[in-house]
Amino acid sequence: MLNGQKHNARRPSGWIAAVPLILSAGPAPQHRGASSVDDPVTEGRSVIELVCVECHDGDEAEAGFDVARLIRAERAAEHLFEWRRAGAMIETGAMPPPLRSGRGGGLDNDDRASALAFLGAVEREALATGGAAGAEPARRLTRDELTHALGDLLEVEVDVAALMPPELVAENSFDTNGATLFIHGEWLQRADVAVRVAIDAAFPDGPSPGRADGFALAPFLRRAFRRPPSPEELVRYQDLRAARLAGGATAEEALRATLFAVLSSPHFRLRLEDVPERPVEGERAVSAHGLASRLSFLLWAGPPDERLLDLADTGELGEPEVLASEAARLLMDPRALRFARSFAGQWLGTRRVGREFKPDPIDNPAMTDSLMADMRDEVARFFLMLLREERPLDALLLGEETFLSEELARFYGVEHPGGDVARVEAPELRRGLLGKAAVLAATSYPDRSSPVLRGAWILDDLLGTPPPPPPPGASEFDEEAFEEGEARGARGILERHRASPACASCHDHIDPLGFALDGFDRFGRRRDHDDFGHRVKATGALPGGEEFHGPEGLAGAILRDRRTELSREVARRLMRFSLGRPLEWSDERTVVELGAVLEGHGFGALIASLVTSRPFTRIESR
Amino acid sequence: MTQPTPFEPSRSPMRRPLPRRTFLRGACAAVVAPYLEALAPRGPAAPVRAAWLYFPNGVAEGSWEPRAGRNGQLRELNKTMAPLERHRERLVIPERIFTPRGNGHGAGTATWLTGGGWDHRTLDADGPSVDQLIGQRFAAEHVVPALSISTKGEGFFAADVSRNTISWSAPGRPVFRETDPRAVFEQLFGGGPEADTSLLDDLKDQVRALEKRVSTADRRMLSAYLDAIRSIERRIAFVQDEATARRLEAAAELGLPFDLDRPIEAVPEDHGAYLGLLLDLVALALWSGASRCASVMLDHGQSNRYCTFVPEVKGTWHALSHWRDTSGKTEDDDGVTSWSSRRSKREMYDRVVTWHHERVALLLDRMAALPEADGSLLDHSMVVYGSSISDGHEHGERDLPTLIAGGAGGALRGGRLLARRGATSLDRLHLATLRAVGVPAERFGAADEPLALG
């Protein structure tokens, strides 16, 4: 029953019986029978309405979280993410807060079970009715994509990325997100400069007889626009070239001007391979040329090659088997490393290492730029190996092989055959993601490791259950805390912190995960003593789970107790990265399907299923 | 791999079609200001212009409040604001400013000029911001109607949208902020790599043809693309206008460090020289008629720049702003720097802020020295300077440090403390600025009554 007199007092008798529906204010879903007072879902809905709406109502709702609006919504499933947020608060006991009368927070067991039953029903409804294609906005090329496109098309190696302004990125998002790929005059002008520099590099000074004369425009246009050019387009650029020649330009000058015009076109700089002749309402299949670009920009961060375009021309790329086998082919190409660097670096935060995470070079001479680049690269190459070799889910956390430069091998204290980056057997502590130096550094402050950051990273980036942000006024480490640290080590500080119930509701879940990695310092070096000189005790636990020890123990516990969460989160991140948009409630169905593929069949099958999934191969217009 | 330098003259020179003019050379007595009638081809003789200067991390409690008489007359600025003392008679300090819907390092920065709330999921700060409203209103009269610049970010959050954006052209559309002085100059006075207007016409045709074929959401992107092309066209026209050359000549005569023949350093090593150059560009942009207003981030929200360019300061700006904590182990502290006492840490925090006050005072000096029809650029401008946080350690949301400088064409009466009993929304100041500049706005954000400036 409800917790707290105030709430009880407001409860009209027989109220529940008067309400016929289950999830929403709208008509009751047909697949459900008539509800009764005993139905925990109905009960849960009214528990939430009576307990939460008290404070979470309207524009003035606490924490800006309007539960009243959610309750009133036509379809609860459409607010899946908000309901999940509510669920996390209820489950951890962070909400509802203690009443003024001094009673403890949370709900009693019956009410909590009912509330969670309701939220479970919302999940089921979302999965049953979701699965839509989604509406990806058209977007411009990112700075990296433009660089690779110019390099691939003109067959030059020139770092024009340095000429473009860095991309702004939303917190916790990817640079492929269309919402942050802003277009403005300065971007257009800098892209002009980049194009010009790339053309200059393709036609270096000095006579290059014949090269310009023999240059065929039609194939170039096809690769630049990533689809066959229309006859009008071909004529437009042929005319431009002819006009320049007639005006007295040399063959090379005329060609350069024409290439500049082609590479200035919105059809090159924007992702417009798949624009129907007139707007199409509703859902449709992405065209074969659209698929070719979706595939190549995902796995190469650049334009399709001849073969992909050929398969698009014939329409074969529309066949799921062809799409899947092409994805496998693209992954084997060296260009796939661009994808691994970009995706893994952004997903896991390892791209920060050597950039935002930059230790003072004077105090830390061992942390050279090249070492930190090798650390980032190790994670990218390791992740790419999982895809190329179609490894099972477990390999993500237990994979025994890794990729080390000589410098990184020295840093880890392992043998290296010499020369370039080598594939070697990883020492036990370095297996899988959890022992990688870049991961351990990316989840540290520049001056010290942090069990809190590491725990939050596991909950968010690996398991998709990010802890809520600390409430306003939550203390950071203060002086007192550091006295505690001197006396009892990092563990002591956090235990003291968790003595406060407001902090404990989240930190009880966060900190024990991070402590399992306490045997590594802020650079990912092994250590026996923490930042306060206390002996490390790398034991941790999952919420409600048994204790474990060190990265192997943590990996084992996640793979045993949180397999589903882990595989779904990998799927979510790949979907967000590849679709260039945030996920919506209706994507969860695909997430669940892809997660199951990863869990059951590994990374190769995951990629094949991703690129043949409905959101990837179809698009909605809204 | 070859690594080209940005804007390096190469076989694709940044063409500079400005004709060289010498008619003012040596004629010191005949220094002519752009907004003197003879040289102003567009708009009123001296319209009111606006600038916003944002600084991050707030100020320590008690480091903003001035001494004032009972009638609100400013007697003496706060001692940490000593560099601005020489402009006291041109300043208005409004008390109890707050932003009702967005606070702190992220949301506060993103909404400082929008009067809205921050939605991190949709990246929506309830734009457009006040500067963009002005820019949109006077778009036809200026090459970069609302200039948007800042120093290059350093450390954590240097790429984060909310902490790096105060200017929004529309909801979810941050305005690009230039950080390279040379590129700012090119934006204002350079023609671009190829001032080929027929190519631009062709690109516009391509975009228009596409607009008929796409969905509403994609049409928004294409319209941004068209806007981008048009801004380049405006730039070309502005640069080819002879009056522009004369304005630049006059600016050089008056000591602004820009000369068409001398390349501007991209990003000077010395941070003071760097920021000074950016602020000189603001003065030049407003005075030359290139821009109607300018928004400047002296640093990005939550900046953790090492402020070692300020004498006797160690540690990062954001770490210093948590001045009550001297452990040297908070958040972005580097673990190497430590402070002996709260007092010494607060002094360093104050020094960093005072150092920035000095740059602002230099900008005001510059604006006061640029002559225009019956007065100076400063007389016809309204400069708003402030932060989205009050006390940095407390992440204070009330009493936001804010000041207004200039004459606003006679609308602003300086030397005053605007003492207020209750909290006053920053929206009311923005509404007042809009009206002073000549945008007939009824309301801005939650405000329908402007802050009284006179």
CSV table of C-alpha atoms in Angstrom, one decimal, chain B residues 13 41 57 66 86 142 204-205 218 226 229 234 239 253 273 286 322 345 348 377 387 414 416 432 440 452:
chain,number,residue,atom,x,y,z
B,13,PRO,CA,45.6,32.4,-53.3
B,41,PRO,CA,26.8,54.7,-48.0
B,57,ASN,CA,33.5,30.8,-14.1
B,66,PRO,CA,30.9,48.8,-6.4
B,86,ARG,CA,38.8,55.0,-15.8
B,142,HIS,CA,26.3,44.5,-43.1
B,204,LYS,CA,22.1,28.3,-55.5
B,205,ASP,CA,20.2,26.8,-58.4
B,218,ASP,CA,15.9,18.3,-44.9
B,226,LEU,CA,21.5,28.8,-49.1
B,229,ILE,CA,26.1,30.9,-50.0
B,234,ARG,CA,27.5,39.6,-49.3
B,239,VAL,CA,34.9,43.7,-50.3
B,253,GLU,CA,45.5,55.7,-39.5
B,273,ALA,CA,48.1,39.8,-27.5
B,286,LEU,CA,31.6,47.8,-35.6
B,322,HIS,CA,36.5,26.8,-6.7
B,345,LYS,CA,43.6,31.0,-4.0
B,348,MET,CA,44.6,34.3,-7.8
B,377,LEU,CA,32.1,54.6,-31.4
B,387,SER,CA,29.1,35.9,-16.7
B,414,GLY,CA,26.5,56.1,-17.2
B,416,ARG,CA,25.2,54.5,-12.1
B,432,ALA,CA,16.5,47.1,-23.6
B,440,PRO,CA,11.1,47.1,-32.2
B,452,ALA,CA,15.4,51.3,-17.8
